[in-house]
Amino acid sequence: QAQLVEFGGGLVQAGGSLRLSCAASGIPFSRYAMAWFRQAPGEEREFVAGITWSGDSTNYVDSVKGRFTISRDIAKNTVYLQMNSLKPEDTAVYYCAARPGAVEVTTWEVYDHWGQGTQVTVSS
């Protein structure tokens, strides 16, 4: 059974850093594109970052470019989101997601598997 398990959320002051991890099982990880989405209270779910199944290309929402880095370790079946220079507006529940395909897409409806979500809170 496919499963994505997230780690690394928490409370941090503005300007600080967090590293999220998402461990996948039950899927051919190297043939799935991976992504991170986030959702703040009262807001729509938002694409944050994505990575191709080979790890050779990444994509980010404009608001996190230069601050966040997505990466994957195929041998460990794990995708990461390194978040630096965090801002209060980054506060949200973060979800990792997987889809069978070479490239990531930015719409959450087409992703087949989801992590449980992890809360990231950035204080001002």
mmCIF file of N, CA and C in Angstrom:
data_model
loop_
_atom_site.group_PDB
_atom_site.id
_atom_site.type_symbol
_atom_site.label_atom_id
_atom_site.label_comp_id
_atom_site.label_asym_id
_atom_site.label_seq_id
_atom_site.Cartn_x
_atom_site.Cartn_y
_atom_site.Cartn_z
ATOM 1 N N GLN A 1 0.841 -1.177 0.000
ATOM 2 C CA GLN A 1 0.000 0.000 0.000
ATOM 3 C C GLN A 1 0.887 1.241 0.000
ATOM 4 N N ALA A 2 0.558 2.186 -0.855
ATOM 5 C CA ALA A 2 1.335 3.409 -0.942
ATOM 6 C C ALA A 2 1.178 4.240 0.329
ATOM 7 N N GLN A 3 2.280 4.815 0.769
ATOM 8 C CA GLN A 3 2.254 5.627 1.974
ATOM 9 C C GLN A 3 3.337 6.691 1.898
ATOM 10 N N LEU A 4 2.990 7.913 2.284
ATOM 11 C CA LEU A 4 3.931 9.007 2.415
ATOM 12 C C LEU A 4 3.874 9.493 3.854
ATOM 13 N N VAL A 5 5.015 9.528 4.522
ATOM 14 C CA VAL A 5 5.091 9.930 5.917
ATOM 15 C C VAL A 5 6.007 11.132 6.027
ATOM 16 N N GLU A 6 5.489 12.210 6.623
ATOM 17 C CA GLU A 6 6.209 13.465 6.724
ATOM 18 C C GLU A 6 6.816 13.662 8.108
ATOM 19 N N PHE A 7 7.937 14.364 8.127
ATOM 20 C CA PHE A 7 8.620 14.735 9.360
ATOM 21 C C PHE A 7 9.167 16.144 9.215
ATOM 22 N N GLY A 8 9.374 16.826 10.331
ATOM 23 C CA GLY A 8 10.145 18.053 10.332
ATOM 24 C C GLY A 8 9.412 19.344 10.578
ATOM 25 N N GLY A 9 8.099 19.319 10.678
ATOM 26 C CA GLY A 9 7.371 20.540 10.959
ATOM 27 C C GLY A 9 7.622 21.027 12.376
ATOM 28 N N GLY A 10 7.236 22.267 12.632
ATOM 29 C CA GLY A 10 7.413 22.816 13.961
ATOM 30 C C GLY A 10 7.244 24.309 13.993
ATOM 31 N N LEU A 11 7.654 24.888 15.112
ATOM 32 C CA LEU A 11 7.571 26.323 15.355
ATOM 33 C C LEU A 11 8.958 26.927 15.250
ATOM 34 N N VAL A 12 9.071 28.007 14.502
ATOM 35 C CA VAL A 12 10.353 28.661 14.313
ATOM 36 C C VAL A 12 10.138 30.165 14.213
ATOM 37 N N GLN A 13 11.135 30.930 14.628
ATOM 38 C CA GLN A 13 11.061 32.379 14.502
ATOM 39 C C GLN A 13 11.346 32.817 13.074
ATOM 40 N N ALA A 14 10.816 33.968 12.715
ATOM 41 C CA ALA A 14 11.088 34.524 11.396
ATOM 42 C C ALA A 14 12.590 34.611 11.158
ATOM 43 N N GLY A 15 12.994 34.227 9.958
ATOM 44 C CA GLY A 15 14.404 34.190 9.611
ATOM 45 C C GLY A 15 15.066 32.853 9.849
ATOM 46 N N GLY A 16 14.392 31.965 10.528
ATOM 47 C CA GLY A 16 14.937 30.659 10.826
ATOM 48 C C GLY A 16 14.733 29.668 9.699
ATOM 49 N N SER A 17 15.099 28.411 9.975
ATOM 50 C CA SER A 17 15.055 27.362 8.966
ATOM 51 C C SER A 17 14.399 26.110 9.508
ATOM 52 N N LEU A 18 13.786 25.364 8.612
ATOM 53 C CA LEU A 18 13.264 24.041 8.889
ATOM 54 C C LEU A 18 13.532 23.159 7.683
ATOM 55 N N ARG A 19 13.647 21.867 7.929
ATOM 56 C CA ARG A 19 13.809 20.897 6.862
ATOM 57 C C ARG A 19 12.718 19.841 6.992
ATOM 58 N N LEU A 20 11.866 19.754 5.984
ATOM 59 C CA LEU A 20 10.814 18.755 5.950
ATOM 60 C C LEU A 20 11.280 17.536 5.174
ATOM 61 N N SER A 21 10.875 16.369 5.629
ATOM 62 C CA SER A 21 11.179 15.122 4.951
ATOM 63 C C SER A 21 9.887 14.377 4.666
ATOM 64 N N CYS A 22 9.878 13.629 3.582
ATOM 65 C CA CYS A 22 8.729 12.815 3.213
ATOM 66 C C CYS A 22 9.245 11.481 2.708
ATOM 67 N N ALA A 23 9.000 10.439 3.470
ATOM 68 C CA ALA A 23 9.456 9.098 3.122
ATOM 69 C C ALA A 23 8.330 8.332 2.442
ATOM 70 N N ALA A 24 8.610 7.814 1.261
ATOM 71 C CA ALA A 24 7.616 7.107 0.465
ATOM 72 C C ALA A 24 7.852 5.605 0.515
ATOM 73 N N SER A 25 6.763 4.863 0.489
ATOM 74 C CA SER A 25 6.833 3.413 0.399
ATOM 75 C C SER A 25 5.657 2.919 -0.422
ATOM 76 N N GLY A 26 5.812 1.739 -1.013
ATOM 77 C CA GLY A 26 4.729 1.145 -1.771
ATOM 78 C C GLY A 26 4.532 1.696 -3.169
ATOM 79 N N ILE A 27 5.457 2.517 -3.641
ATOM 80 C CA ILE A 27 5.394 3.058 -4.988
ATOM 81 C C ILE A 27 6.769 2.947 -5.630
ATOM 82 N N PRO A 28 6.814 2.889 -6.970
ATOM 83 C CA PRO A 28 8.117 2.947 -7.651
ATOM 84 C C PRO A 28 8.607 4.390 -7.638
ATOM 85 N N PHE A 29 9.294 4.753 -6.567
ATOM 86 C CA PHE A 29 9.623 6.141 -6.279
ATOM 87 C C PHE A 29 10.330 6.825 -7.437
ATOM 88 N N SER A 30 11.219 6.119 -8.109
ATOM 89 C CA SER A 30 11.998 6.717 -9.181
ATOM 90 C C SER A 30 11.177 7.003 -10.430
ATOM 91 N N ARG A 31 9.938 6.585 -10.468
ATOM 92 C CA ARG A 31 9.049 6.864 -11.590
ATOM 93 C C ARG A 31 7.876 7.758 -11.188
ATOM 94 N N TYR A 32 8.015 8.451 -10.059
ATOM 95 C CA TYR A 32 7.004 9.387 -9.585
ATOM 96 C C TYR A 32 7.608 10.767 -9.424
ATOM 97 N N ALA A 33 6.930 11.752 -9.988
ATOM 98 C CA ALA A 33 7.256 13.126 -9.656
ATOM 99 C C ALA A 33 6.737 13.435 -8.251
ATOM 100 N N MET A 34 7.432 14.319 -7.558
ATOM 101 C CA MET A 34 7.091 14.645 -6.181
ATOM 102 C C MET A 34 6.897 16.145 -6.042
ATOM 103 N N ALA A 35 6.083 16.527 -5.078
ATOM 104 C CA ALA A 35 5.808 17.937 -4.863
ATOM 105 C C ALA A 35 5.462 18.193 -3.407
ATOM 106 N N TRP A 36 5.573 19.454 -3.037
ATOM 107 C CA TRP A 36 5.097 19.947 -1.746
ATOM 108 C C TRP A 36 4.017 20.995 -1.989
ATOM 109 N N PHE A 37 2.930 20.879 -1.259
ATOM 110 C CA PHE A 37 1.866 21.858 -1.235
ATOM 111 C C PHE A 37 1.703 22.377 0.187
ATOM 112 N N ARG A 38 1.044 23.512 0.323
ATOM 113 C CA ARG A 38 0.733 24.023 1.651
ATOM 114 C C ARG A 38 -0.651 24.657 1.647
ATOM 115 N N GLN A 39 -1.248 24.686 2.828
ATOM 116 C CA GLN A 39 -2.570 25.273 2.972
ATOM 117 C C GLN A 39 -2.662 25.996 4.310
ATOM 118 N N ALA A 40 -2.908 27.286 4.242
ATOM 119 C CA ALA A 40 -3.117 28.104 5.422
ATOM 120 C C ALA A 40 -4.608 28.197 5.715
ATOM 121 N N PRO A 41 -4.985 28.499 6.957
ATOM 122 C CA PRO A 41 -6.406 28.604 7.291
ATOM 123 C C PRO A 41 -7.127 29.606 6.400
ATOM 124 N N GLY A 42 -8.248 29.181 5.838
ATOM 125 C CA GLY A 42 -9.037 30.045 4.985
ATOM 126 C C GLY A 42 -8.486 30.249 3.590
ATOM 127 N N GLU A 43 -7.400 29.573 3.260
ATOM 128 C CA GLU A 43 -6.773 29.730 1.958
ATOM 129 C C GLU A 43 -6.877 28.444 1.148
ATOM 130 N N GLU A 44 -6.709 28.572 -0.160
ATOM 131 C CA GLU A 44 -6.679 27.413 -1.034
ATOM 132 C C GLU A 44 -5.341 26.697 -0.912
ATOM 133 N N ARG A 45 -5.359 25.408 -1.207
ATOM 134 C CA ARG A 45 -4.119 24.655 -1.224
ATOM 135 C C ARG A 45 -3.223 25.184 -2.343
ATOM 136 N N GLU A 46 -1.957 25.407 -2.016
ATOM 137 C CA GLU A 46 -1.032 26.084 -2.901
ATOM 138 C C GLU A 46 0.166 25.201 -3.209
ATOM 139 N N PHE A 47 0.515 25.120 -4.481
ATOM 140 C CA PHE A 47 1.750 24.464 -4.880
ATOM 141 C C PHE A 47 2.940 25.259 -4.376
ATOM 142 N N VAL A 48 3.908 24.570 -3.789
ATOM 143 C CA VAL A 48 5.099 25.216 -3.258
ATOM 144 C C VAL A 48 6.334 24.863 -4.070
ATOM 145 N N ALA A 49 6.577 23.577 -4.266
ATOM 146 C CA ALA A 49 7.782 23.126 -4.953
ATOM 147 C C ALA A 49 7.547 21.749 -5.534
ATOM 148 N N GLY A 50 8.213 21.457 -6.645
ATOM 149 C CA GLY A 50 8.103 20.159 -7.274
ATOM 150 C C GLY A 50 9.424 19.725 -7.868
ATOM 151 N N ILE A 51 9.541 18.420 -8.103
ATOM 152 C CA ILE A 51 10.768 17.860 -8.638
ATOM 153 C C ILE A 51 10.420 16.698 -9.550
ATOM 154 N N THR A 52 11.134 16.584 -10.665
ATOM 155 C CA THR A 52 10.899 15.509 -11.614
ATOM 156 C C THR A 52 11.309 14.171 -11.030
ATOM 157 N N TRP A 53 10.867 13.103 -11.692
ATOM 158 C CA TRP A 53 11.164 11.780 -11.150
ATOM 159 C C TRP A 53 12.648 11.455 -11.153
ATOM 160 N N SER A 54 13.405 12.077 -12.030
ATOM 161 C CA SER A 54 14.843 11.860 -12.054
ATOM 162 C C SER A 54 15.602 12.821 -11.150
ATOM 163 N N GLY A 55 14.936 13.855 -10.667
ATOM 164 C CA GLY A 55 15.587 14.855 -9.849
ATOM 165 C C GLY A 55 16.394 15.868 -10.623
ATOM 166 N N ASP A 56 16.238 15.906 -11.936
ATOM 167 C CA ASP A 56 17.060 16.789 -12.753
ATOM 168 C C ASP A 56 16.459 18.169 -12.977
ATOM 169 N N SER A 57 15.252 18.406 -12.487
ATOM 170 C CA SER A 57 14.616 19.700 -12.666
ATOM 171 C C SER A 57 13.681 19.965 -11.500
ATOM 172 N N THR A 58 13.596 21.226 -11.098
ATOM 173 C CA THR A 58 12.728 21.629 -9.998
ATOM 174 C C THR A 58 11.896 22.830 -10.392
ATOM 175 N N ASN A 59 10.846 23.065 -9.613
ATOM 176 C CA ASN A 59 9.942 24.169 -9.869
ATOM 177 C C ASN A 59 9.451 24.707 -8.529
ATOM 178 N N TYR A 60 9.291 26.041 -8.436
ATOM 179 C CA TYR A 60 8.892 26.680 -7.195
ATOM 180 C C TYR A 60 7.873 27.775 -7.452
ATOM 181 N N VAL A 61 6.995 27.957 -6.490
ATOM 182 C CA VAL A 61 6.150 29.132 -6.522
ATOM 183 C C VAL A 61 7.031 30.363 -6.291
ATOM 184 N N ASP A 62 6.669 31.476 -6.914
ATOM 185 C CA ASP A 62 7.527 32.655 -6.881
ATOM 186 C C ASP A 62 7.860 33.110 -5.458
ATOM 187 N N SER A 63 6.927 32.983 -4.553
ATOM 188 C CA SER A 63 7.107 33.510 -3.210
ATOM 189 C C SER A 63 8.188 32.796 -2.402
ATOM 190 N N VAL A 64 8.621 31.610 -2.834
ATOM 191 C CA VAL A 64 9.642 30.876 -2.080
ATOM 192 C C VAL A 64 10.946 30.730 -2.841
ATOM 193 N N LYS A 65 11.018 31.213 -4.059
ATOM 194 C CA LYS A 65 12.240 31.091 -4.847
ATOM 195 C C LYS A 65 13.403 31.785 -4.143
ATOM 196 N N GLY A 66 14.519 31.102 -4.097
ATOM 197 C CA GLY A 66 15.690 31.621 -3.415
ATOM 198 C C GLY A 66 15.733 31.314 -1.940
ATOM 199 N N ARG A 67 14.628 30.835 -1.373
ATOM 200 C CA ARG A 67 14.569 30.510 0.051
ATOM 201 C C ARG A 67 14.371 29.021 0.312
ATOM 202 N N PHE A 68 13.587 28.363 -0.530
ATOM 203 C CA PHE A 68 13.275 26.944 -0.358
ATOM 204 C C PHE A 68 14.003 26.123 -1.419
ATOM 205 N N THR A 69 14.370 24.907 -1.052
ATOM 206 C CA THR A 69 14.994 23.980 -1.978
ATOM 207 C C THR A 69 14.369 22.603 -1.827
ATOM 208 N N ILE A 70 13.862 22.054 -2.925
ATOM 209 C CA ILE A 70 13.350 20.696 -2.929
ATOM 210 C C ILE A 70 14.427 19.773 -3.490
ATOM 211 N N SER A 71 14.541 18.601 -2.916
ATOM 212 C CA SER A 71 15.494 17.616 -3.390
ATOM 213 C C SER A 71 14.942 16.228 -3.119
ATOM 214 N N ARG A 72 15.541 15.234 -3.748
ATOM 215 C CA ARG A 72 15.114 13.860 -3.500
ATOM 216 C C ARG A 72 16.320 12.937 -3.461
ATOM 217 N N ASP A 73 16.200 11.924 -2.637
ATOM 218 C CA ASP A 73 17.198 10.873 -2.525
ATOM 219 C C ASP A 73 16.512 9.599 -2.979
ATOM 220 N N ILE A 74 16.790 9.194 -4.206
ATOM 221 C CA ILE A 74 16.100 8.041 -4.773
ATOM 222 C C ILE A 74 16.417 6.771 -3.995
ATOM 223 N N ALA A 75 17.651 6.634 -3.558
ATOM 224 C CA ALA A 75 18.034 5.446 -2.802
ATOM 225 C C ALA A 75 17.262 5.319 -1.497
ATOM 226 N N LYS A 76 16.882 6.453 -0.898
ATOM 227 C CA LYS A 76 16.144 6.451 0.362
ATOM 228 C C LYS A 76 14.647 6.624 0.178
ATOM 229 N N ASN A 77 14.182 6.743 -1.057
ATOM 230 C CA ASN A 77 12.764 6.973 -1.335
ATOM 231 C C ASN A 77 12.222 8.168 -0.548
ATOM 232 N N THR A 78 12.997 9.232 -0.508
ATOM 233 C CA THR A 78 12.662 10.376 0.328
ATOM 234 C C THR A 78 12.814 11.676 -0.443
ATOM 235 N N VAL A 79 11.859 12.574 -0.238
ATOM 236 C CA VAL A 79 11.929 13.917 -0.788
ATOM 237 C C VAL A 79 12.022 14.896 0.374
ATOM 238 N N TYR A 80 12.752 15.990 0.171
ATOM 239 C CA TYR A 80 12.999 16.970 1.214
ATOM 240 C C TYR A 80 12.562 18.355 0.763
ATOM 241 N N LEU A 81 12.264 19.187 1.730
ATOM 242 C CA LEU A 81 12.053 20.605 1.478
ATOM 243 C C LEU A 81 12.843 21.383 2.517
ATOM 244 N N GLN A 82 13.948 21.970 2.086
ATOM 245 C CA GLN A 82 14.744 22.827 2.951
ATOM 246 C C GLN A 82 14.180 24.234 2.870
ATOM 247 N N MET A 83 13.781 24.781 4.004
ATOM 248 C CA MET A 83 13.148 26.087 4.063
ATOM 249 C C MET A 83 14.029 27.019 4.877
ATOM 250 N N ASN A 84 14.560 28.039 4.229
ATOM 251 C CA ASN A 84 15.409 29.026 4.872
ATOM 252 C C ASN A 84 14.736 30.390 4.838
ATOM 253 N N SER A 85 15.222 31.295 5.680
ATOM 254 C CA SER A 85 14.694 32.657 5.743
ATOM 255 C C SER A 85 13.179 32.661 5.845
ATOM 256 N N LEU A 86 12.664 31.874 6.750
ATOM 257 C CA LEU A 86 11.222 31.712 6.867
ATOM 258 C C LEU A 86 10.542 33.004 7.290
ATOM 259 N N LYS A 87 9.344 33.195 6.769
ATOM 260 C CA LYS A 87 8.531 34.369 7.033
ATOM 261 C C LYS A 87 7.214 33.941 7.661
ATOM 262 N N PRO A 88 6.569 34.822 8.422
ATOM 263 C CA PRO A 88 5.263 34.466 8.996
ATOM 264 C C PRO A 88 4.257 34.010 7.948
ATOM 265 N N GLU A 89 4.312 34.554 6.749
ATOM 266 C CA GLU A 89 3.380 34.157 5.713
ATOM 267 C C GLU A 89 3.629 32.750 5.178
ATOM 268 N N ASP A 90 4.724 32.115 5.590
ATOM 269 C CA ASP A 90 4.956 30.715 5.256
ATOM 270 C C ASP A 90 4.186 29.768 6.171
ATOM 271 N N THR A 91 3.564 30.293 7.203
ATOM 272 C CA THR A 91 2.818 29.462 8.142
ATOM 273 C C THR A 91 1.682 28.741 7.431
ATOM 274 N N ALA A 92 1.661 27.419 7.551
ATOM 275 C CA ALA A 92 0.661 26.602 6.876
ATOM 276 C C ALA A 92 0.882 25.149 7.269
ATOM 277 N N VAL A 93 -0.062 24.307 6.881
ATOM 278 C CA VAL A 93 0.148 22.869 6.906
ATOM 279 C C VAL A 93 0.774 22.477 5.577
ATOM 280 N N TYR A 94 1.883 21.771 5.633
ATOM 281 C CA TYR A 94 2.610 21.368 4.437
ATOM 282 C C TYR A 94 2.366 19.891 4.146
ATOM 283 N N TYR A 95 2.073 19.594 2.895
ATOM 284 C CA TYR A 95 1.790 18.235 2.450
ATOM 285 C C TYR A 95 2.748 17.843 1.340
ATOM 286 N N CYS A 96 3.293 16.646 1.419
ATOM 287 C CA CYS A 96 4.009 16.108 0.271
ATOM 288 C C CYS A 96 3.047 15.279 -0.561
ATOM 289 N N ALA A 97 3.335 15.187 -1.854
ATOM 290 C CA ALA A 97 2.448 14.505 -2.780
ATOM 291 C C ALA A 97 3.257 13.824 -3.867
ATOM 292 N N ALA A 98 2.684 12.769 -4.430
ATOM 293 C CA ALA A 98 3.342 11.990 -5.467
ATOM 294 C C ALA A 98 2.375 11.701 -6.602
ATOM 295 N N ARG A 99 2.906 11.702 -7.820
ATOM 296 C CA ARG A 99 2.116 11.322 -8.986
ATOM 297 C C ARG A 99 2.976 10.516 -9.937
ATOM 298 N N PRO A 100 2.374 9.534 -10.631
ATOM 299 C CA PRO A 100 3.141 8.724 -11.580
ATOM 300 C C PRO A 100 3.339 9.488 -12.881
ATOM 301 N N GLY A 101 4.506 10.049 -13.041
ATOM 302 C CA GLY A 101 4.836 10.795 -14.232
ATOM 303 C C GLY A 101 6.203 11.414 -14.105
ATOM 304 N N ALA A 102 6.733 11.835 -15.238
ATOM 305 C CA ALA A 102 8.100 12.342 -15.259
ATOM 306 C C ALA A 102 8.220 13.721 -14.639
ATOM 307 N N VAL A 103 7.194 14.565 -14.838
ATOM 308 C CA VAL A 103 7.289 15.952 -14.416
ATOM 309 C C VAL A 103 6.220 16.266 -13.390
ATOM 310 N N GLU A 104 6.553 17.203 -12.521
ATOM 311 C CA GLU A 104 5.581 17.658 -11.538
ATOM 312 C C GLU A 104 4.608 18.638 -12.185
ATOM 313 N N VAL A 105 3.420 18.705 -11.646
ATOM 314 C CA VAL A 105 2.435 19.690 -12.045
ATOM 315 C C VAL A 105 2.010 20.456 -10.807
ATOM 316 N N THR A 106 1.365 21.596 -11.015
ATOM 317 C CA THR A 106 1.076 22.498 -9.908
ATOM 318 C C THR A 106 -0.337 22.386 -9.358
ATOM 319 N N THR A 107 -1.167 21.535 -9.932
ATOM 320 C CA THR A 107 -2.541 21.373 -9.467
ATOM 321 C C THR A 107 -2.643 20.150 -8.568
ATOM 322 N N TRP A 108 -3.218 20.328 -7.395
ATOM 323 C CA TRP A 108 -3.241 19.249 -6.413
ATOM 324 C C TRP A 108 -4.173 18.121 -6.794
ATOM 325 N N GLU A 109 -5.153 18.395 -7.661
ATOM 326 C CA GLU A 109 -6.157 17.389 -8.002
ATOM 327 C C GLU A 109 -5.579 16.165 -8.692
ATOM 328 N N VAL A 110 -4.449 16.295 -9.364
ATOM 329 C CA VAL A 110 -3.906 15.192 -10.161
ATOM 330 C C VAL A 110 -2.902 14.341 -9.394
ATOM 331 N N TYR A 111 -2.615 14.660 -8.159
ATOM 332 C CA TYR A 111 -1.690 13.858 -7.364
ATOM 333 C C TYR A 111 -2.429 12.693 -6.716
ATOM 334 N N ASP A 112 -1.809 11.526 -6.770
ATOM 335 C CA ASP A 112 -2.455 10.296 -6.337
ATOM 336 C C ASP A 112 -2.256 9.982 -4.862
ATOM 337 N N HIS A 113 -1.118 10.372 -4.310
ATOM 338 C CA HIS A 113 -0.764 9.991 -2.948
ATOM 339 C C HIS A 113 -0.308 11.214 -2.178
ATOM 340 N N TRP A 114 -0.688 11.248 -0.900
ATOM 341 C CA TRP A 114 -0.437 12.408 -0.056
ATOM 342 C C TRP A 114 0.095 12.014 1.303
ATOM 343 N N GLY A 115 0.979 12.858 1.821
ATOM 344 C CA GLY A 115 1.386 12.722 3.201
ATOM 345 C C GLY A 115 0.299 13.205 4.141
ATOM 346 N N GLN A 116 0.525 12.999 5.430
ATOM 347 C CA GLN A 116 -0.489 13.322 6.429
ATOM 348 C C GLN A 116 -0.569 14.805 6.746
ATOM 349 N N GLY A 117 0.399 15.574 6.301
ATOM 350 C CA GLY A 117 0.475 16.990 6.605
ATOM 351 C C GLY A 117 1.283 17.254 7.857
ATOM 352 N N THR A 118 2.063 18.317 7.831
ATOM 353 C CA THR A 118 2.835 18.716 8.994
ATOM 354 C C THR A 118 2.748 20.234 9.145
ATOM 355 N N GLN A 119 2.513 20.685 10.365
ATOM 356 C CA GLN A 119 2.311 22.109 10.627
ATOM 357 C C GLN A 119 3.643 22.833 10.695
ATOM 358 N N VAL A 120 3.741 23.932 9.958
ATOM 359 C CA VAL A 120 4.874 24.844 10.035
ATOM 360 C C VAL A 120 4.340 26.190 10.499
ATOM 361 N N THR A 121 4.844 26.665 11.618
ATOM 362 C CA THR A 121 4.424 27.942 12.171
ATOM 363 C C THR A 121 5.637 28.843 12.328
ATOM 364 N N VAL A 122 5.569 30.023 11.745
ATOM 365 C CA VAL A 122 6.666 30.980 11.784
ATOM 366 C C VAL A 122 6.186 32.202 12.555
ATOM 367 N N SER A 123 6.823 32.484 13.664
ATOM 368 C CA SER A 123 6.439 33.608 14.507
ATOM 369 C C SER A 123 7.165 34.869 14.070
ATOM 370 N N SER A 124 6.507 36.006 14.254
ATOM 371 C CA SER A 124 7.083 37.282 13.871
ATOM 372 C C SER A 124 7.922 37.867 14.987
#
